[in-house]
PDB file of C-alpha atoms and ligand atoms in Angstrom:
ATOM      1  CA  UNK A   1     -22.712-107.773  64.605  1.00  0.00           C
ATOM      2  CA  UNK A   2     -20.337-108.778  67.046  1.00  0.00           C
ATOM      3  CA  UNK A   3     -17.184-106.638  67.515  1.00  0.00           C
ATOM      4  CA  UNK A   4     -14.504-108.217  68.950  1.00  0.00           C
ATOM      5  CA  UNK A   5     -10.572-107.562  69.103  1.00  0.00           C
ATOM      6  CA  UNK A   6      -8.479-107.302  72.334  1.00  0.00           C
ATOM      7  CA  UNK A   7      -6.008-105.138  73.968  1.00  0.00           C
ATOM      8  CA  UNK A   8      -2.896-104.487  71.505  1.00  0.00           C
ATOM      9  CA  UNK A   9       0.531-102.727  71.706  1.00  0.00           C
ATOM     10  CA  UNK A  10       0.807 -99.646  70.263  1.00  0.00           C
ATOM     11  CA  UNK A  11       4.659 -99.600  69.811  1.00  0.00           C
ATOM     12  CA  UNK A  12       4.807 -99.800  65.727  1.00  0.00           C
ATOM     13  CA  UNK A  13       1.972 -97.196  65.914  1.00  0.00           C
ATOM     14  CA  UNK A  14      -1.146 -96.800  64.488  1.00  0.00           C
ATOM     15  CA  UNK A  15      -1.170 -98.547  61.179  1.00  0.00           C
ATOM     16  CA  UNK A  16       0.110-101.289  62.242  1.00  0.00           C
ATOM     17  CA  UNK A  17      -2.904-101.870  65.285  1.00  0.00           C
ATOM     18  CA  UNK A  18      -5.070-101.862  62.339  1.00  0.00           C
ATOM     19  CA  UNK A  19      -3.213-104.257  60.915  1.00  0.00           C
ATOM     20  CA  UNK A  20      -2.088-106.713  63.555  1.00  0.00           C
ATOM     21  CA  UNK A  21      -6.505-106.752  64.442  1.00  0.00           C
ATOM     22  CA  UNK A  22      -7.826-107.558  61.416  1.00  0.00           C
ATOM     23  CA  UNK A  23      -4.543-110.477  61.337  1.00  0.00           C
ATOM     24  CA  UNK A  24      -6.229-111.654  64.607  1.00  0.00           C
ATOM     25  CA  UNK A  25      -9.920-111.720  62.819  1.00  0.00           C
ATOM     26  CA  UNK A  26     -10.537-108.804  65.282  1.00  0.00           C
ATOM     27  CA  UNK A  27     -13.011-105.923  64.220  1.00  0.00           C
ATOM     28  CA  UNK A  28     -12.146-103.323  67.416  1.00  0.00           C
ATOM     29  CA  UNK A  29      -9.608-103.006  69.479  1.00  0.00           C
ATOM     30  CA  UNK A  30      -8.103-101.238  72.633  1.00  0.00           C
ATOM     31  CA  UNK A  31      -4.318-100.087  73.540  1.00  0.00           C
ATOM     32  CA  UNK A  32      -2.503 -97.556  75.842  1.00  0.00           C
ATOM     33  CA  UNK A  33      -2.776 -93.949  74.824  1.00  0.00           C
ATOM     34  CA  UNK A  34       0.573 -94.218  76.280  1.00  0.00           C
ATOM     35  CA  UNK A  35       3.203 -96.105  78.428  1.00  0.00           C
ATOM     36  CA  UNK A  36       0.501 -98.028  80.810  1.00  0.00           C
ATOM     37  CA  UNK A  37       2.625 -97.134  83.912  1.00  0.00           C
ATOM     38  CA  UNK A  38       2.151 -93.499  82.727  1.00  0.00           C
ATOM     39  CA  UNK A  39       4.864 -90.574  81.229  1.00  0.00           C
ATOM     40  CA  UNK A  40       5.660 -89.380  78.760  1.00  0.00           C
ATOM     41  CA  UNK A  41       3.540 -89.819  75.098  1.00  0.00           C
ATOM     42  CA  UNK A  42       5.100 -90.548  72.088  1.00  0.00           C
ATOM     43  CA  UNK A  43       4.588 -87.813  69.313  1.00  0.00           C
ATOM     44  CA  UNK A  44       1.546 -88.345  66.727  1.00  0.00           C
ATOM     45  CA  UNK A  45       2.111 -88.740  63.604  1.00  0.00           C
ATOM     46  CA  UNK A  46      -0.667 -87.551  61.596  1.00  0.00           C
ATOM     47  CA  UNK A  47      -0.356 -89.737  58.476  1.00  0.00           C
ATOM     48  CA  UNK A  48      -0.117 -92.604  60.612  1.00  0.00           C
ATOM     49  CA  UNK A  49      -3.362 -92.048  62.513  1.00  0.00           C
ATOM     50  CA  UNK A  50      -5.042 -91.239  59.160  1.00  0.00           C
ATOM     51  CA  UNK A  51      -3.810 -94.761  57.503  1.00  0.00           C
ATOM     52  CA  UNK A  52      -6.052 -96.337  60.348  1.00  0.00           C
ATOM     53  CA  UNK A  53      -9.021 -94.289  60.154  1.00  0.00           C
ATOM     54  CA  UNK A  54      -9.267 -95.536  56.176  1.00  0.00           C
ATOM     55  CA  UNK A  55      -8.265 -99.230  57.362  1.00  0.00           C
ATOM     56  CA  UNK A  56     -10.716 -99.081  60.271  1.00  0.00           C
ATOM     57  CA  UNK A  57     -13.552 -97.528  57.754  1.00  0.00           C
ATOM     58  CA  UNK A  58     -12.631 -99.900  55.103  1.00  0.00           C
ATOM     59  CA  UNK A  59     -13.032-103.117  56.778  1.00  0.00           C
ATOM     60  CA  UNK A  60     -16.142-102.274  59.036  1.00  0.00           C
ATOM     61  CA  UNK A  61     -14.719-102.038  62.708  1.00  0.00           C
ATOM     62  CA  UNK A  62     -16.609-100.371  65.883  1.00  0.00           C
ATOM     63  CA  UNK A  63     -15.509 -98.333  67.786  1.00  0.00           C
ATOM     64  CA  UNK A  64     -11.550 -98.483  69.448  1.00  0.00           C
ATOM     65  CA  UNK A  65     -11.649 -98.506  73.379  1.00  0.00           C
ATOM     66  CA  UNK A  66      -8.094 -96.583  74.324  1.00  0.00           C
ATOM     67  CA  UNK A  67      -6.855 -96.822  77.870  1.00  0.00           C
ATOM     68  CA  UNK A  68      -5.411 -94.498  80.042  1.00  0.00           C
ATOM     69  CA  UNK A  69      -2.715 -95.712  81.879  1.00  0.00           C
ATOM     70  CA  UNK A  70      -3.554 -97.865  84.886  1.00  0.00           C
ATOM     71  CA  UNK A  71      -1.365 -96.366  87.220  1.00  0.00           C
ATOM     72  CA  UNK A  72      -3.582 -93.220  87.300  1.00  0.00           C
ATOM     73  CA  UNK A  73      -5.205 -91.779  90.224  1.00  0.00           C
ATOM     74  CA  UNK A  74      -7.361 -89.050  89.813  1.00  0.00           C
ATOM     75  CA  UNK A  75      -8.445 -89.633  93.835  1.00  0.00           C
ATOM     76  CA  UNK A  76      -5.018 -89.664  95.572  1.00  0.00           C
ATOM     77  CA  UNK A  77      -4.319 -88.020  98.549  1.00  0.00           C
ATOM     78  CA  UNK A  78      -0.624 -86.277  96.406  1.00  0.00           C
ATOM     79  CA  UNK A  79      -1.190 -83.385  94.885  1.00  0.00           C
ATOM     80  CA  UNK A  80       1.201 -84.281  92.549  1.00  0.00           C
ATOM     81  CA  UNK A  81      -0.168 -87.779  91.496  1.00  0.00           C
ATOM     82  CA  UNK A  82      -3.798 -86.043  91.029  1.00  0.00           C
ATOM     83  CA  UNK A  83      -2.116 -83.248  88.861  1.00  0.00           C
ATOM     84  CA  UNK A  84      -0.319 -85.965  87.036  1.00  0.00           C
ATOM     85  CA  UNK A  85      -4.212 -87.480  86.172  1.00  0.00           C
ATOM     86  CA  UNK A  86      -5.235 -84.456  84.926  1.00  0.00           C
ATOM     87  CA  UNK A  87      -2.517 -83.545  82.948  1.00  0.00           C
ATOM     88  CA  UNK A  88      -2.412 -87.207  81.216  1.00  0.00           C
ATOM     89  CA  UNK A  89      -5.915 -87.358  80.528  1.00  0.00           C
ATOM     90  CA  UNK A  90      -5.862 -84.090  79.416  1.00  0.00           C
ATOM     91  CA  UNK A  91      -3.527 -84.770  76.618  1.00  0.00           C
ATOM     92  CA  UNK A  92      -4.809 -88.069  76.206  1.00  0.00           C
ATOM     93  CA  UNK A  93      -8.168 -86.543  74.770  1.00  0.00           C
ATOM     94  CA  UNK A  94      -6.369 -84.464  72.429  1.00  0.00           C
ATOM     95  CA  UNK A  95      -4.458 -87.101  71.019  1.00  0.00           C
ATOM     96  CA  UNK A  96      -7.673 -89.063  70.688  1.00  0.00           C
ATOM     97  CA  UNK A  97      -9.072 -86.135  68.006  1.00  0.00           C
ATOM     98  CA  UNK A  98      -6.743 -87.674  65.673  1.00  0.00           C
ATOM     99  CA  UNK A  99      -8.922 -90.915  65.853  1.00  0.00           C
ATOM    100  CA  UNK A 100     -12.289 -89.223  66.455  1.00  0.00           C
ATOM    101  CA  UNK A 101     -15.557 -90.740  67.637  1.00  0.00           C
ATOM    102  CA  UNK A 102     -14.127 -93.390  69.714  1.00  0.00           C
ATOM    103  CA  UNK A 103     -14.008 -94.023  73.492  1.00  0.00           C
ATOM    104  CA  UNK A 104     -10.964 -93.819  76.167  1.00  0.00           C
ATOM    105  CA  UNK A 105     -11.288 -95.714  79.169  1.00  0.00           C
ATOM    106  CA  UNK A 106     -10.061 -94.881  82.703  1.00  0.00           C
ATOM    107  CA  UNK A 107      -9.843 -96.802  86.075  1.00  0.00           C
ATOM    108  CA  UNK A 108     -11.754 -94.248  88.380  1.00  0.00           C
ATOM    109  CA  UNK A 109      -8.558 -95.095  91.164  1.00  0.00           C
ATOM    110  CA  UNK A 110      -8.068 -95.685  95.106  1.00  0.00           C
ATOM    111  CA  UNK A 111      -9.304 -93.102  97.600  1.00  0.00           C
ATOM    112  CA  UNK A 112      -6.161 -94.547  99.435  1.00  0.00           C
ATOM    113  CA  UNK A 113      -8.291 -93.618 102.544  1.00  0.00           C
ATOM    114  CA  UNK A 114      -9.818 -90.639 101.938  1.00  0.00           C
ATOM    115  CA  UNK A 115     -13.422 -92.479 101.638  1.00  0.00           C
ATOM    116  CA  UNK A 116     -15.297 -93.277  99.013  1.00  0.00           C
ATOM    117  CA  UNK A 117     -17.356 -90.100  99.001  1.00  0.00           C
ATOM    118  CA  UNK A 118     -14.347 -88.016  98.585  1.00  0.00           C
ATOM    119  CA  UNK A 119     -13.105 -90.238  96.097  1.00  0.00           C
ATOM    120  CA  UNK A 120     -16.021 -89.797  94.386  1.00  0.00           C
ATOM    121  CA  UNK A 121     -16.036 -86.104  94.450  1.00  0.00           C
ATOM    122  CA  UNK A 122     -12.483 -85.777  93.042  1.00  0.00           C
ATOM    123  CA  UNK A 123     -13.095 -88.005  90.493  1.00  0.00           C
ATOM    124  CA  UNK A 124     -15.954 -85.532  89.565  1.00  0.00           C
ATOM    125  CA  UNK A 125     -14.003 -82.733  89.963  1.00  0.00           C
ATOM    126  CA  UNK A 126     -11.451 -83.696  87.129  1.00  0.00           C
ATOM    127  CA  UNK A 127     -13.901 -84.634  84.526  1.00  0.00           C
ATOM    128  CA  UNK A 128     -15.513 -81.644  84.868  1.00  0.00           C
ATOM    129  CA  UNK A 129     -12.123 -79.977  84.273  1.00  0.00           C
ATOM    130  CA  UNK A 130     -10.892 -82.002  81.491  1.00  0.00           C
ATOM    131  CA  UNK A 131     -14.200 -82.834  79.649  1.00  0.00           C
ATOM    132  CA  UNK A 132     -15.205 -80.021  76.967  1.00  0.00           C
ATOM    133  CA  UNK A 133     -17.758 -79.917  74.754  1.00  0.00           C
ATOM    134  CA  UNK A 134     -16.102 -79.819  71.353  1.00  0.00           C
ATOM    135  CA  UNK A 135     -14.170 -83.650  72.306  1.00  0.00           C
ATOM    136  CA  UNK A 136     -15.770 -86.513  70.120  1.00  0.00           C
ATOM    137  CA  UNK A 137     -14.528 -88.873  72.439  1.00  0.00           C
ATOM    138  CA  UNK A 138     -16.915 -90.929  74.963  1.00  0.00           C
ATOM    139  CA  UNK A 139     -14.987 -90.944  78.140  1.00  0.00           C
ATOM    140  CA  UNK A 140     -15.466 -94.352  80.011  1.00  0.00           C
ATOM    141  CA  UNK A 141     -15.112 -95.073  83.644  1.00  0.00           C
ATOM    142  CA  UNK A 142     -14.144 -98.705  84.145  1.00  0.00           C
ATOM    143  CA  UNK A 143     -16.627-101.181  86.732  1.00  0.00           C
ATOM    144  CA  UNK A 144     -13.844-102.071  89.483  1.00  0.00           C
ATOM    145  CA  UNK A 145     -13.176-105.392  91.267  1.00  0.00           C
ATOM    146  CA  UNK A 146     -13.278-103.476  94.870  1.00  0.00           C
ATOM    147  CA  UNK A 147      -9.789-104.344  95.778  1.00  0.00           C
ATOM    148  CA  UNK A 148      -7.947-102.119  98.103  1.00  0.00           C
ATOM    149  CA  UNK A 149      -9.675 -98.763  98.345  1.00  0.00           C
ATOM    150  CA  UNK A 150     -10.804 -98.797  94.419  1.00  0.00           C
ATOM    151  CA  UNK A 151     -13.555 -96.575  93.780  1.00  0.00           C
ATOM    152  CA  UNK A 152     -15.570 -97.860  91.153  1.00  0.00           C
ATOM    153  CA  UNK A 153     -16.534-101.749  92.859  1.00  0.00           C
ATOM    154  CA  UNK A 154     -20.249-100.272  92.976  1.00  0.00           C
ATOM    155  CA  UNK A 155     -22.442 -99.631  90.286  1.00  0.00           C
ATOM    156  CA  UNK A 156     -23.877 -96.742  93.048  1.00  0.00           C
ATOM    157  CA  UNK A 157     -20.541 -95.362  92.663  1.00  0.00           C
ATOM    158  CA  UNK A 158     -20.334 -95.046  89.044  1.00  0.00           C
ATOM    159  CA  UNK A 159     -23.718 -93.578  89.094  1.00  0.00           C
ATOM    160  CA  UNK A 160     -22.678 -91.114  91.721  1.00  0.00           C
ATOM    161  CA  UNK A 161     -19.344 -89.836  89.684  1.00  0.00           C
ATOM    162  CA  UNK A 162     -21.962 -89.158  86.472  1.00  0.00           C
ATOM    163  CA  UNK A 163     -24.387 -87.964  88.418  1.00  0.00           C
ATOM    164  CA  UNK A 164     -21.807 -84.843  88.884  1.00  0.00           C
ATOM    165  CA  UNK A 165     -20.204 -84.426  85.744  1.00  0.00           C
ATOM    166  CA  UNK A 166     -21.660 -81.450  83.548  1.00  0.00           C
ATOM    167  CA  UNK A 167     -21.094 -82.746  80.266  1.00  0.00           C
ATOM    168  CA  UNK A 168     -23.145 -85.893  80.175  1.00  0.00           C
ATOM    169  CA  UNK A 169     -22.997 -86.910  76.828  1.00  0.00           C
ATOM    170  CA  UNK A 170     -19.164 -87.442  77.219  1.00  0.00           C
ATOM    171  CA  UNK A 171     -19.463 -90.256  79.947  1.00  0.00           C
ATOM    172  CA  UNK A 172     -20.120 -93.582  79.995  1.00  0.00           C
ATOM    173  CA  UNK A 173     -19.338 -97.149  81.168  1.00  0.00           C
ATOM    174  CA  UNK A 174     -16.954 -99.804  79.936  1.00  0.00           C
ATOM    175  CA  UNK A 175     -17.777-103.131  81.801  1.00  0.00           C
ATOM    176  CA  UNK A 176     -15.299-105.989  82.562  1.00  0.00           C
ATOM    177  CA  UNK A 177     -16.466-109.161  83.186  1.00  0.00           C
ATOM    178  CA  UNK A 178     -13.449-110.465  85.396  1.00  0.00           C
ATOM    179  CA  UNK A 179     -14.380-107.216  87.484  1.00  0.00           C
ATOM    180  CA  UNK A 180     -17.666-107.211  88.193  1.00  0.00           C
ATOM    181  CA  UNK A 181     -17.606-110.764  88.798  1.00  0.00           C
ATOM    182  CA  UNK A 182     -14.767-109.696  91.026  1.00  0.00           C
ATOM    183  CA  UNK A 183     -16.555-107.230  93.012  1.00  0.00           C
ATOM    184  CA  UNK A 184     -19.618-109.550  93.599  1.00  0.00           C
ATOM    185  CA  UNK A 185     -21.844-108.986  90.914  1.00  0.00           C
ATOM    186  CA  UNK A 186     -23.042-112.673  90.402  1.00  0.00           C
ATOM    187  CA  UNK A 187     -23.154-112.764  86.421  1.00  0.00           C
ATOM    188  CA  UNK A 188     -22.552-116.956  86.731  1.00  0.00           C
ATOM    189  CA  UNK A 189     -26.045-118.034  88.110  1.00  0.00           C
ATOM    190  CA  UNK A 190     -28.577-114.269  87.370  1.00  0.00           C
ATOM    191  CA  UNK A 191     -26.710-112.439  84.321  1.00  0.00           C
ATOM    192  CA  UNK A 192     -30.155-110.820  83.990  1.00  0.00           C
ATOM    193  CA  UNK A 193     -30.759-109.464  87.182  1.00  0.00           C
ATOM    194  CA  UNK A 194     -27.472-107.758  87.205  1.00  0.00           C
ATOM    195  CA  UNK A 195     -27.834-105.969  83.995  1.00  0.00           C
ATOM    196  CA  UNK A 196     -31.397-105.181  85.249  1.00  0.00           C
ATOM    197  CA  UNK A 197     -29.607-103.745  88.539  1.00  0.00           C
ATOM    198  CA  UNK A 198     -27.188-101.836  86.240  1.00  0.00           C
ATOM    199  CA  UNK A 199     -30.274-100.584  84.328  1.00  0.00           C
ATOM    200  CA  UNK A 200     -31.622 -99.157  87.289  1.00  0.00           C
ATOM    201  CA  UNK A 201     -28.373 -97.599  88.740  1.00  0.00           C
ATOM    202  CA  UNK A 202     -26.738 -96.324  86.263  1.00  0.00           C
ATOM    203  CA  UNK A 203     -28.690 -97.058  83.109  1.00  0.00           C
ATOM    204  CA  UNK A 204     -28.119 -99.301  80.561  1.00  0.00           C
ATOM    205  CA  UNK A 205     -27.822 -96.460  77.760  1.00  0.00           C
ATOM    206  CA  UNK A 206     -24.710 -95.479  79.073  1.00  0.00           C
ATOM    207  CA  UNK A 207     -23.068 -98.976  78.852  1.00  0.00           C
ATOM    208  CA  UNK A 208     -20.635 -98.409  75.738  1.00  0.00           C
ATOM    209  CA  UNK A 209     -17.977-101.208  75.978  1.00  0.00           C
ATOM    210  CA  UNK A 210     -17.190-104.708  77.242  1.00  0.00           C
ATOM    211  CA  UNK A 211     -14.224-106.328  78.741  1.00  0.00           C
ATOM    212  CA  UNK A 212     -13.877-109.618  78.272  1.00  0.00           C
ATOM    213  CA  UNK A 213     -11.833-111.489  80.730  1.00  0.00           C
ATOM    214  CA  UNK A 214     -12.665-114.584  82.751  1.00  0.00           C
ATOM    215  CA  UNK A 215     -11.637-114.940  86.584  1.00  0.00           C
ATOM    216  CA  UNK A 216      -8.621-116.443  88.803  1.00  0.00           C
ATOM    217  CA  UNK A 217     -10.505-115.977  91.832  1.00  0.00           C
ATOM    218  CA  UNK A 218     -14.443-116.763  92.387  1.00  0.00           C
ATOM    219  CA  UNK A 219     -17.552-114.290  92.425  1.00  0.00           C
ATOM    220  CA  UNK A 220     -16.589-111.543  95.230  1.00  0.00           C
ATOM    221  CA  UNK A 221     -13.209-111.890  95.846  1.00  0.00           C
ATOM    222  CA  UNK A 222     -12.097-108.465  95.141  1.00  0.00           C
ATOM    223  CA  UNK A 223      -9.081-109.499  93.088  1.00  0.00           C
ATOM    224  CA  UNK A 224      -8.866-108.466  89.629  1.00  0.00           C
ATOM    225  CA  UNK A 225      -6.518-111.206  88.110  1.00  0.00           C
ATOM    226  CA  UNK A 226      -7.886-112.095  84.598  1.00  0.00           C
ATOM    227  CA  UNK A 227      -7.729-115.459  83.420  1.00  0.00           C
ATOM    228  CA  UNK A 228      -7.511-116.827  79.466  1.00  0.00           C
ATOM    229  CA  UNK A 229     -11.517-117.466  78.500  1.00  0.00           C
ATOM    230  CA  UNK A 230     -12.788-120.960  79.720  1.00  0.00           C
ATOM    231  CA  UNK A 231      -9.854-121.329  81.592  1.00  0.00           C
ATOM    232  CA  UNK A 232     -11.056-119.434  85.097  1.00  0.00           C
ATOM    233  CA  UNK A 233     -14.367-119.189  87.238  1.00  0.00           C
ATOM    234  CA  UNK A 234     -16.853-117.762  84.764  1.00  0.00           C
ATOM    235  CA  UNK A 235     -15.910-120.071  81.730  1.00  0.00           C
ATOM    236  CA  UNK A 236     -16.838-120.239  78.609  1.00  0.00           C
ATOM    237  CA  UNK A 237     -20.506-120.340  78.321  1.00  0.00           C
ATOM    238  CA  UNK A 238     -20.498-117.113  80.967  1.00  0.00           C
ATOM    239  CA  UNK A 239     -18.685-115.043  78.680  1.00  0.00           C
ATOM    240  CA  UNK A 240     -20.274-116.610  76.023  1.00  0.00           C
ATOM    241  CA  UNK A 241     -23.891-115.056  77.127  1.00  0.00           C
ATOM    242  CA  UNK A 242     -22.463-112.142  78.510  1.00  0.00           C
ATOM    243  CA  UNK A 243     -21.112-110.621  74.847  1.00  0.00           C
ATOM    244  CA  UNK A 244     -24.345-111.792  72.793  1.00  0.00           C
ATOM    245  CA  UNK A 245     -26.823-111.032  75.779  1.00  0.00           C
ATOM    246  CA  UNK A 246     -29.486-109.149  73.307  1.00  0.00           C
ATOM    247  CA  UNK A 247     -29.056-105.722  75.623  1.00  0.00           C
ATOM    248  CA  UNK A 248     -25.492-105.871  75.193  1.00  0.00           C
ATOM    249  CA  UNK A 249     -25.705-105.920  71.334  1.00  0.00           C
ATOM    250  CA  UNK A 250     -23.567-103.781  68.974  1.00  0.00           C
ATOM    251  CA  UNK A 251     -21.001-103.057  72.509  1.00  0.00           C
ATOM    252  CA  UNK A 252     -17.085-103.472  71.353  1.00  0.00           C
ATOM    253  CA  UNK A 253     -15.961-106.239  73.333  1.00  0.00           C
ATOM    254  CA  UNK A 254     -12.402-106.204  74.355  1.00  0.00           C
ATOM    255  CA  UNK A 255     -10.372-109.188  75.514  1.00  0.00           C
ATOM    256  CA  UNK A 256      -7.669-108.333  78.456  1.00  0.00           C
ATOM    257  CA  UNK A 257      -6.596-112.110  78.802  1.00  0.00           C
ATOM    258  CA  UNK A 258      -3.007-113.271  79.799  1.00  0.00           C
ATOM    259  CA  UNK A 259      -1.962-114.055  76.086  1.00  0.00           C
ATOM    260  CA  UNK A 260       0.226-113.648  72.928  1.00  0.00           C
ATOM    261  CA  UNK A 261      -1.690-112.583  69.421  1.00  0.00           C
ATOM    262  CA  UNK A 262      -1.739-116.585  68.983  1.00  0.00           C
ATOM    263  CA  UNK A 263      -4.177-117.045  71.702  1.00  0.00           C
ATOM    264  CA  UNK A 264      -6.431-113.910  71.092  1.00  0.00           C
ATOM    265  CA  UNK A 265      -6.009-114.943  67.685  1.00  0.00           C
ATOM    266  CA  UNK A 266      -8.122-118.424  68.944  1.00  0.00           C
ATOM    267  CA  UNK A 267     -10.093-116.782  71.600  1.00  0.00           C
ATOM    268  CA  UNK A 268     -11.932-114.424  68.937  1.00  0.00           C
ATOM    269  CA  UNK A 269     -12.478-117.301  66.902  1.00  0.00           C
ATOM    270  CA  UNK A 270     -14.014-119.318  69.960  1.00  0.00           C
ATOM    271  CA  UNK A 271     -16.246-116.475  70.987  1.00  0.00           C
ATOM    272  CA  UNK A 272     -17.095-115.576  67.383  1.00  0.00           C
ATOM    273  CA  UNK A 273     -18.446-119.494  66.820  1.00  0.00           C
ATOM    274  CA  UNK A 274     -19.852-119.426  70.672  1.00  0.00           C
ATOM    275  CA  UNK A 275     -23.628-120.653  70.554  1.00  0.00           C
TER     276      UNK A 275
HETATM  277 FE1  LIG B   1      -8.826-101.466  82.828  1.00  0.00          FE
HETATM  278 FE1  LIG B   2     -10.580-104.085  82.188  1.00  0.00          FE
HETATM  279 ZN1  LIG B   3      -8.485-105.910  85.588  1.00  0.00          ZN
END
């Protein structure tokens, strides 16, 4: 089974994700646990949230892939920024009990200097503060194109953040395409050998969700600008492998592309028909 959907707005709420994704012929989706450049959360309403758990059952859908906002940094060198991290994802994961069993995804952020080890370490640091055992939610650290100081542009480095978190079974990996392709990863020509390299990092069983995006820049530019699929460097029949690759089966695969519900509307549909 192929589970598809893409990144959505949350601004009519809950219900209406649901909605709007099976619209799109989507069967998963992803969307801001709140504004993306961070603050404050809107309220949850608890009837809302419980519409979509009987839509979502009803109609078959994987697992949602929320996102924290992209602005966090749970490595920067102000106090106040890394406080704001916790704090967010914090509340974040208790928000996410009213949609249980799914994951939340997180950029692991820029060391802004401070070297990837310490990056690394801090990143560590606030999992292990925020994670608790009771959470159903799969926390997901995001593979990273490498731009700027981003930790996260090495599978080693995602391996060495798990590596220190306690609470194992609430970690994993989400996977974007336009990333890893991004960050060097050559999934064009040997798609094989870098899941086999993955394997053997970080290990394949913690893989839990795909993003789909193709590229505006070529393998190892350390960019991360996503292009509409077919339209950048990986193309179609890249992405095309990459979702049904048979050790990627079952993964929610979300798209991030520049578009409208129109064209993630048609993108699904290409992808779904992909052979
Ligand atoms: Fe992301
Ligand atoms: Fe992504
Ligand atoms: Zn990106």
């Amino acid at each position: 089974m192929l589970y598809i959907g893409y990144h959505l707005s949350s601004v009519n709420g809950f219900l209406a994700m649901g909605l709007e994704a099976i619209n799109a012929g989507a069967n998963t989706f992803a969307f801001f646990t709140r504004n993306p450049r961070g603050g404050k959360a809107k309220a949850i309403d608890p009837d809302d949230a419980s519409a979509l758990r009987g839509l979502l059952t009803g109609n078959n859908f994987g697992r949602l892939v929320a996102h924290a906002p992209y602005t966090l940094n749970p490595c920067s060198d102000k106090p106040n920024v890394l406080e704001f991290a916790r704090v967010c994802m914090e509340d974040d994961l208790k928000r996410m009990e009213y949609l249980p069993d799914n994951y939340y995804n997180f950029h692991p952020g820029s060391h802004v200097g401070q070297g990837t080890e310490a990056g690394i370490e801090m990143i560590t640091a606030l999992l292990n503060d925020i994670l608790s055992p009771e959470q159903t939610t799969t926390v997901l650290l995001e593979t990273m194109s490498g731009k700027g100081s981003e930790v996260g542009g090495k599978f080693e480095e995602l391996a060495a953040i798990i590596d220190g978190v306690e609470l194992k079974d609430k970690i994993g990996v989400c996977m974007d395409s336009c990333h890893i392709s991004d960050a060097g990863y050559d999934i064009i020509n040997d798609l094989d050998g870098v899941l086999d390299e993955f394997d053997r990092v970080v290990g394949l069983d913690r893989l839990k969700a795909l993003h789909v995006n193709d590229s505006k820049n070529p393998p190892g530019s350390h960019k991360d600008r996503h292009a509409c699929i077919g339209e950048g460097e990986l193309g179609l029949d890249v992405i095309g492998r990459f979702i049904n690759h048979p050790k990627l089966t079952g993964l929610p695969c979300i798209l991030e592309t520049p578009n409208e519900f129109e064209g993630y509307k048609r993108e699904i549909q290409m992808l779904r028909e992909w052979k």
